[in-house]
Amino acid sequence: GENVEQHPSTLSVQEGDSAVIKCTYSDSASNYFPWYKQELGKRPQLIIDIRSNVGEKKDQRIAVTLNKTAKHFSLHITETQPEDSAVYFCAASIYGGSQGNLIFGKGTKLSVKP
Amino acid sequence: EAGVTQFPSHSVIEKGQTVTLRCDPISGHDNLYWYRRVMGKEIKFLLHFVKESKQDESGMPNNRFLAERTGGTYSTLKVQPAELEDSGVYFCASSLQRGATDTQYFGPGTRLTVL
């Protein structure tokens, strides 16, 4: 089955710096890769996702890149702000298939220091 | 629109007792998923309903866990009898029909502590 590895487990940056979180997946059939942000005590919220027919997607300060050949995808946050502090989870699944469950990485705790 | 809701938000029980968790998905969402995060590890899939039918229950740990989705609306997850290793945060998520969009919207979770 699918396995998703996520690195680093913790990341500390200064406000204004960039943050990068990387994930690898094992199942070449996976074609949908969402990223969730979970603030302390709150629900995981989708912040961006990408499907395997594109290599990059941006939304303001957030971008995700996908390398299908290498089976890895990354989350990039530019100009980090204290409110970006949270746990970020990457995930993989098969879009449009009969099995819709997400396979998650172990999460990255991002701390943005003012 | 109202998001996914879960009840209770916290539950503390003793080993051997029974607990029932409830999830109300977003109205109109056919797909309902249960996930669990144990002790700061990854969020792990438990099972998937399409309307009232179990589409995939390959993630259920053992037969002490029973999930139902009567009438294809809300879902319950019962743990009987609870063991110490069942402690964790149980999340429910819902999504629209397959093929339309795969965005899964998560509930706030139920934190289960088994003593």
PDB file of N, CA and C in Angstrom, chain A residues 28-76:
ATOM      1  N   SER A  28       2.913   4.795  -7.239  1.00  0.00           N
ATOM      2  CA  SER A  28       2.882   5.627  -8.442  1.00  0.00           C
ATOM      3  C   SER A  28       1.457   5.888  -8.936  1.00  0.00           C
ATOM      4  N   ALA A  29       0.475   5.145  -8.423  1.00  0.00           N
ATOM      5  CA  ALA A  29      -0.918   5.385  -8.809  1.00  0.00           C
ATOM      6  C   ALA A  29      -1.509   6.605  -8.112  1.00  0.00           C
ATOM      7  N   SER A  30      -0.892   7.060  -7.039  1.00  0.00           N
ATOM      8  CA  SER A  30      -1.402   8.237  -6.332  1.00  0.00           C
ATOM      9  C   SER A  30      -1.324   9.446  -7.247  1.00  0.00           C
ATOM     10  N   ASN A  31      -2.383  10.240  -7.257  1.00  0.00           N
ATOM     11  CA  ASN A  31      -2.406  11.387  -8.165  1.00  0.00           C
ATOM     12  C   ASN A  31      -3.037  12.631  -7.555  1.00  0.00           C
ATOM     13  N   TYR A  32      -3.289  12.600  -6.256  1.00  0.00           N
ATOM     14  CA  TYR A  32      -3.881  13.742  -5.584  1.00  0.00           C
ATOM     15  C   TYR A  32      -3.132  13.955  -4.279  1.00  0.00           C
ATOM     16  N   PHE A  33      -2.646  15.202  -4.077  1.00  0.00           N
ATOM     17  CA  PHE A  33      -1.742  15.470  -2.953  1.00  0.00           C
ATOM     18  C   PHE A  33      -2.183  16.747  -2.233  1.00  0.00           C
ATOM     19  N   PRO A  34      -2.962  16.602  -1.176  1.00  0.00           N
ATOM     20  CA  PRO A  34      -3.385  17.785  -0.419  1.00  0.00           C
ATOM     21  C   PRO A  34      -2.436  18.064   0.739  1.00  0.00           C
ATOM     22  N   TRP A  35      -2.451  19.303   1.185  1.00  0.00           N
ATOM     23  CA  TRP A  35      -1.726  19.712   2.386  1.00  0.00           C
ATOM     24  C   TRP A  35      -2.738  20.282   3.375  1.00  0.00           C
ATOM     25  N   TYR A  36      -2.627  19.830   4.614  1.00  0.00           N
ATOM     26  CA  TYR A  36      -3.507  20.306   5.667  1.00  0.00           C
ATOM     27  C   TYR A  36      -2.695  21.033   6.732  1.00  0.00           C
ATOM     28  N   LYS A  37      -3.299  22.058   7.287  1.00  0.00           N
ATOM     29  CA  LYS A  37      -2.703  22.817   8.386  1.00  0.00           C
ATOM     30  C   LYS A  37      -3.572  22.631   9.609  1.00  0.00           C
ATOM     31  N   GLN A  38      -2.948  22.251  10.721  1.00  0.00           N
ATOM     32  CA  GLN A  38      -3.698  22.087  11.952  1.00  0.00           C
ATOM     33  C   GLN A  38      -3.119  22.981  13.031  1.00  0.00           C
ATOM     34  N   GLU A  39      -3.855  24.017  13.359  1.00  0.00           N
ATOM     35  CA  GLU A  39      -3.453  24.880  14.467  1.00  0.00           C
ATOM     36  C   GLU A  39      -3.830  24.206  15.772  1.00  0.00           C
ATOM     37  N   LEU A  40      -3.175  24.615  16.832  1.00  0.00           N
ATOM     38  CA  LEU A  40      -3.352  23.978  18.129  1.00  0.00           C
ATOM     39  C   LEU A  40      -4.816  23.968  18.546  1.00  0.00           C
ATOM     40  N   GLY A  41      -5.330  22.769  18.803  1.00  0.00           N
ATOM     41  CA  GLY A  41      -6.703  22.633  19.278  1.00  0.00           C
ATOM     42  C   GLY A  41      -7.776  22.795  18.217  1.00  0.00           C
ATOM     43  N   LYS A  42      -7.360  22.924  16.950  1.00  0.00           N
ATOM     44  CA  LYS A  42      -8.349  23.120  15.885  1.00  0.00           C
ATOM     45  C   LYS A  42      -8.341  21.945  14.902  1.00  0.00           C
ATOM     46  N   ARG A  43      -9.262  21.969  13.987  1.00  0.00           N
ATOM     47  CA  ARG A  43      -9.366  20.888  13.013  1.00  0.00           C
ATOM     48  C   ARG A  43      -8.339  21.047  11.903  1.00  0.00           C
ATOM     49  N   PRO A  44      -7.900  19.951  11.268  1.00  0.00           N
ATOM     50  CA  PRO A  44      -7.052  20.075  10.082  1.00  0.00           C
ATOM     51  C   PRO A  44      -7.823  20.782   8.973  1.00  0.00           C
ATOM     52  N   GLN A  45      -7.174  21.741   8.349  1.00  0.00           N
ATOM     53  CA  GLN A  45      -7.816  22.486   7.270  1.00  0.00           C
ATOM     54  C   GLN A  45      -6.970  22.400   6.015  1.00  0.00           C
ATOM     55  N   LEU A  46      -7.626  22.147   4.910  1.00  0.00           N
ATOM     56  CA  LEU A  46      -6.943  22.090   3.622  1.00  0.00           C
ATOM     57  C   LEU A  46      -6.429  23.479   3.263  1.00  0.00           C
ATOM     58  N   ILE A  47      -5.138  23.564   2.932  1.00  0.00           N
ATOM     59  CA  ILE A  47      -4.601  24.865   2.542  1.00  0.00           C
ATOM     60  C   ILE A  47      -4.257  24.918   1.059  1.00  0.00           C
ATOM     61  N   ILE A  48      -3.900  23.804   0.490  1.00  0.00           N
ATOM     62  CA  ILE A  48      -3.600  23.742  -0.926  1.00  0.00           C
ATOM     63  C   ILE A  48      -3.538  22.278  -1.338  1.00  0.00           C
ATOM     64  N   ASP A  49      -3.842  22.006  -2.596  1.00  0.00           N
ATOM     65  CA  ASP A  49      -3.705  20.645  -3.099  1.00  0.00           C
ATOM     66  C   ASP A  49      -3.224  20.684  -4.542  1.00  0.00           C
ATOM     67  N   ILE A  50      -2.725  19.557  -5.000  1.00  0.00           N
ATOM     68  CA  ILE A  50      -2.229  19.491  -6.366  1.00  0.00           C
ATOM     69  C   ILE A  50      -2.547  18.120  -6.935  1.00  0.00           C
ATOM     70  N   ARG A  51      -2.871  18.093  -8.202  1.00  0.00           N
ATOM     71  CA  ARG A  51      -3.108  16.826  -8.885  1.00  0.00           C
ATOM     72  C   ARG A  51      -1.954  16.570  -9.826  1.00  0.00           C
ATOM     73  N   SER A  52      -1.774  15.327 -10.203  1.00  0.00           N
ATOM     74  CA  SER A  52      -0.529  14.930 -10.864  1.00  0.00           C
ATOM     75  C   SER A  52      -0.424  15.420 -12.293  1.00  0.00           C
ATOM     76  N   ASN A  53      -1.453  16.105 -12.792  1.00  0.00           N
ATOM     77  CA  ASN A  53      -1.336  16.627 -14.144  1.00  0.00           C
ATOM     78  C   ASN A  53      -0.685  18.017 -14.184  1.00  0.00           C
ATOM     79  N   VAL A  54      -0.315  18.520 -12.997  1.00  0.00           N
ATOM     80  CA  VAL A  54       0.401  19.793 -12.937  1.00  0.00           C
ATOM     81  C   VAL A  54       1.640  19.632 -12.063  1.00  0.00           C
ATOM     82  N   GLY A  55       2.633  20.492 -12.290  1.00  0.00           N
ATOM     83  CA  GLY A  55       3.870  20.376 -11.541  1.00  0.00           C
ATOM     84  C   GLY A  55       3.993  21.372 -10.406  1.00  0.00           C
ATOM     85  N   GLU A  56       3.178  22.442 -10.465  1.00  0.00           N
ATOM     86  CA  GLU A  56       3.282  23.466  -9.435  1.00  0.00           C
ATOM     87  C   GLU A  56       1.958  24.209  -9.333  1.00  0.00           C
ATOM     88  N   LYS A  57       1.661  24.620  -8.116  1.00  0.00           N
ATOM     89  CA  LYS A  57       0.451  25.399  -7.883  1.00  0.00           C
ATOM     90  C   LYS A  57       0.745  26.420  -6.803  1.00  0.00           C
ATOM     91  N   LYS A  58       0.255  27.642  -7.006  1.00  0.00           N
ATOM     92  CA  LYS A  58       0.513  28.708  -6.035  1.00  0.00           C
ATOM     93  C   LYS A  58      -0.789  29.316  -5.549  1.00  0.00           C
ATOM     94  N   ASP A  59      -0.752  29.763  -4.294  1.00  0.00           N
ATOM     95  CA  ASP A  59      -1.872  30.503  -3.734  1.00  0.00           C
ATOM     96  C   ASP A  59      -1.296  31.499  -2.750  1.00  0.00           C
ATOM     97  N   GLN A  60      -1.094  32.695  -3.202  1.00  0.00           N
ATOM     98  CA  GLN A  60      -0.514  33.772  -2.404  1.00  0.00           C
ATOM     99  C   GLN A  60       0.864  33.355  -1.904  1.00  0.00           C
ATOM    100  N   ARG A  61       1.049  33.218  -0.585  1.00  0.00           N
ATOM    101  CA  ARG A  61       2.382  32.903  -0.056  1.00  0.00           C
ATOM    102  C   ARG A  61       2.676  31.407  -0.028  1.00  0.00           C
ATOM    103  N   ILE A  62       1.740  30.607  -0.467  1.00  0.00           N
ATOM    104  CA  ILE A  62       1.890  29.157  -0.404  1.00  0.00           C
ATOM    105  C   ILE A  62       2.011  28.579  -1.806  1.00  0.00           C
ATOM    106  N   ALA A  63       2.906  27.625  -1.959  1.00  0.00           N
ATOM    107  CA  ALA A  63       3.057  26.940  -3.240  1.00  0.00           C
ATOM    108  C   ALA A  63       3.361  25.470  -2.969  1.00  0.00           C
ATOM    109  N   VAL A  64       2.934  24.636  -3.873  1.00  0.00           N
ATOM    110  CA  VAL A  64       3.256  23.216  -3.801  1.00  0.00           C
ATOM    111  C   VAL A  64       3.857  22.801  -5.138  1.00  0.00           C
ATOM    112  N   THR A  65       4.921  22.009  -5.074  1.00  0.00           N
ATOM    113  CA  THR A  65       5.546  21.471  -6.279  1.00  0.00           C
ATOM    114  C   THR A  65       5.467  19.956  -6.236  1.00  0.00           C
ATOM    115  N   LEU A  66       5.376  19.349  -7.389  1.00  0.00           N
ATOM    116  CA  LEU A  66       5.253  17.897  -7.498  1.00  0.00           C
ATOM    117  C   LEU A  66       6.218  17.379  -8.548  1.00  0.00           C
ATOM    118  N   ASN A  67       6.970  16.361  -8.175  1.00  0.00           N
ATOM    119  CA  ASN A  67       7.859  15.671  -9.099  1.00  0.00           C
ATOM    120  C   ASN A  67       7.389  14.214  -9.168  1.00  0.00           C
ATOM    121  N   LYS A  68       6.624  13.903 -10.225  1.00  0.00           N
ATOM    122  CA  LYS A  68       6.062  12.560 -10.342  1.00  0.00           C
ATOM    123  C   LYS A  68       7.120  11.492 -10.536  1.00  0.00           C
ATOM    124  N   THR A  69       8.165  11.829 -11.264  1.00  0.00           N
ATOM    125  CA  THR A  69       9.218  10.850 -11.533  1.00  0.00           C
ATOM    126  C   THR A  69       9.897  10.420 -10.241  1.00  0.00           C
ATOM    127  N   ALA A  70      10.213  11.413  -9.424  1.00  0.00           N
ATOM    128  CA  ALA A  70      10.890  11.130  -8.158  1.00  0.00           C
ATOM    129  C   ALA A  70       9.912  10.789  -7.046  1.00  0.00           C
ATOM    130  N   LYS A  71       8.626  10.936  -7.290  1.00  0.00           N
ATOM    131  CA  LYS A  71       7.568  10.693  -6.289  1.00  0.00           C
ATOM    132  C   LYS A  71       7.789  11.529  -5.048  1.00  0.00           C
ATOM    133  N   HIS A  72       7.980  12.813  -5.250  1.00  0.00           N
ATOM    134  CA  HIS A  72       8.007  13.683  -4.087  1.00  0.00           C
ATOM    135  C   HIS A  72       7.327  15.006  -4.390  1.00  0.00           C
ATOM    136  N   PHE A  73       6.809  15.600  -3.322  1.00  0.00           N
ATOM    137  CA  PHE A  73       6.134  16.885  -3.442  1.00  0.00           C
ATOM    138  C   PHE A  73       6.477  17.719  -2.213  1.00  0.00           C
ATOM    139  N   SER A  74       6.444  19.022  -2.395  1.00  0.00           N
ATOM    140  CA  SER A  74       6.911  19.929  -1.346  1.00  0.00           C
ATOM    141  C   SER A  74       5.956  21.100  -1.167  1.00  0.00           C
ATOM    142  N   LEU A  75       5.912  21.577   0.059  1.00  0.00           N
ATOM    143  CA  LEU A  75       5.148  22.772   0.400  1.00  0.00           C
ATOM    144  C   LEU A  75       6.132  23.906   0.661  1.00  0.00           C
ATOM    145  N   HIS A  76       5.888  25.047   0.035  1.00  0.00           N
ATOM    146  CA  HIS A  76       6.751  26.209   0.203  1.00  0.00           C
ATOM    147  C   HIS A  76       5.908  27.349   0.760  1.00  0.00           C
TER     148      HIS A  76
END
